[in-house]
CSV table of C-alpha atoms in Angstrom, one decimal:
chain,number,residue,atom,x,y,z
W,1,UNK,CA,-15.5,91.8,-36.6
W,2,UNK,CA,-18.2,92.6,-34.7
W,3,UNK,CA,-18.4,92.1,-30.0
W,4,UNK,CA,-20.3,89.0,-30.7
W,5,UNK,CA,-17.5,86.8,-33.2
W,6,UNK,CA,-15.0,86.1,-30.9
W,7,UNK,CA,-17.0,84.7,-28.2
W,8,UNK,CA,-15.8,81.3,-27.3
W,9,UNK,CA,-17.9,78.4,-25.8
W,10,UNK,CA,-16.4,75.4,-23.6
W,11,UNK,CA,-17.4,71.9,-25.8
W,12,UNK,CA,-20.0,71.4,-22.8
W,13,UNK,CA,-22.1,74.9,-23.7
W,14,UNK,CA,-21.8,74.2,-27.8
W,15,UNK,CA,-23.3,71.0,-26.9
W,16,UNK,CA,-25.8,72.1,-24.6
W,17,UNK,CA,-26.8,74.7,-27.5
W,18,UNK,CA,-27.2,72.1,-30.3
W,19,UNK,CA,-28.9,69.7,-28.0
W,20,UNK,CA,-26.3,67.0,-28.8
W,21,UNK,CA,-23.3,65.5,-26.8
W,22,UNK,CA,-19.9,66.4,-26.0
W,23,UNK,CA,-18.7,63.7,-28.4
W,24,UNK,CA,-20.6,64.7,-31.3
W,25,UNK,CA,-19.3,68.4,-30.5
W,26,UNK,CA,-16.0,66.5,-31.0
W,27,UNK,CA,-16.6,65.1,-34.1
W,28,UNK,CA,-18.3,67.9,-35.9
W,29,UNK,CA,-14.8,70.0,-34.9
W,30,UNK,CA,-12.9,66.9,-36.6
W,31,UNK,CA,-15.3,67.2,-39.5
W,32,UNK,CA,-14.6,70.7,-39.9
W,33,UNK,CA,-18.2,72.3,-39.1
W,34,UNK,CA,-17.0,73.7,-36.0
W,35,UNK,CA,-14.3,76.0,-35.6
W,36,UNK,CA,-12.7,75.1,-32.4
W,37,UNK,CA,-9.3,77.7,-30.6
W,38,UNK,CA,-7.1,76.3,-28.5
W,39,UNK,CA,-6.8,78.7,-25.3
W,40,UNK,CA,-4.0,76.6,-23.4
W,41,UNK,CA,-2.2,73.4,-23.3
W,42,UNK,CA,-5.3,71.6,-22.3
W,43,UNK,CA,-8.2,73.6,-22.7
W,44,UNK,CA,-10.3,74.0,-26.0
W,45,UNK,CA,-13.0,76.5,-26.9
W,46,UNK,CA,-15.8,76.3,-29.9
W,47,UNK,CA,-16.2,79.6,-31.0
W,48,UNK,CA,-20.2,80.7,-30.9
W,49,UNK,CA,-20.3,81.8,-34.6
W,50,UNK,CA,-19.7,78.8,-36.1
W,51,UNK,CA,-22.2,77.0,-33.2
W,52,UNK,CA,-25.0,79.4,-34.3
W,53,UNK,CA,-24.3,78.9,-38.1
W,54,UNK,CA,-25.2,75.3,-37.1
W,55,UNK,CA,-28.3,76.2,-35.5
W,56,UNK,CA,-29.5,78.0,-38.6
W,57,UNK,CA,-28.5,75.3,-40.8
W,58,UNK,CA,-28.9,72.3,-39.1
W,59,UNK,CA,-26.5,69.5,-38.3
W,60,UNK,CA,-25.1,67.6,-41.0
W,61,UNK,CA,-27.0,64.4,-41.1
W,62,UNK,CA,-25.6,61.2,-40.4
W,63,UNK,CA,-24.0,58.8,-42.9
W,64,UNK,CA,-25.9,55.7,-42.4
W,65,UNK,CA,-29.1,58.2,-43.0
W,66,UNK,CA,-28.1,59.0,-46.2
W,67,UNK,CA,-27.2,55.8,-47.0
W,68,UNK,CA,-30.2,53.7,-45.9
W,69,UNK,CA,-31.9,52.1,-48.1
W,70,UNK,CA,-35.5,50.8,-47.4
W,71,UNK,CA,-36.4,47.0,-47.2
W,72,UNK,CA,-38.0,45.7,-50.6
């Protein structure tokens, strides 16, 4: 494991590097596309690997996107 792995992000920085917002941080954790640690009874971390996984591949899309259809 290289210096760089186990560096952990408050839910405030992961969002502020995906450009989304502490809820959606939330519920890509639930979702299981972030890998979130659990420092203390209250306090949760997002570890940066997994945030810059998402930055190379993009954030899931949304599930009314994929299933819109247009107007006929």
């Amino acid at each position: 494991m290289a210096a760089g792995d186990d560096l952990l992000l408050t839910r405030a920085e992961a969002a502020e590097r995906l450009h989304v917002s502490v809820q959606t941080v939330r519920r890509l954790a639930e979702s299981g596309h972030l890998a979130e640690v659990q420092v203390s009874a209250r306090a949760v971390r997002v570890r940066a690997a997994s945030v810059d996984r998402l930055v190379r591949e993009g954030l899931p899309r949304r599930r009314w996107i994929r299933e819109y259809q247009p107007l006929r």
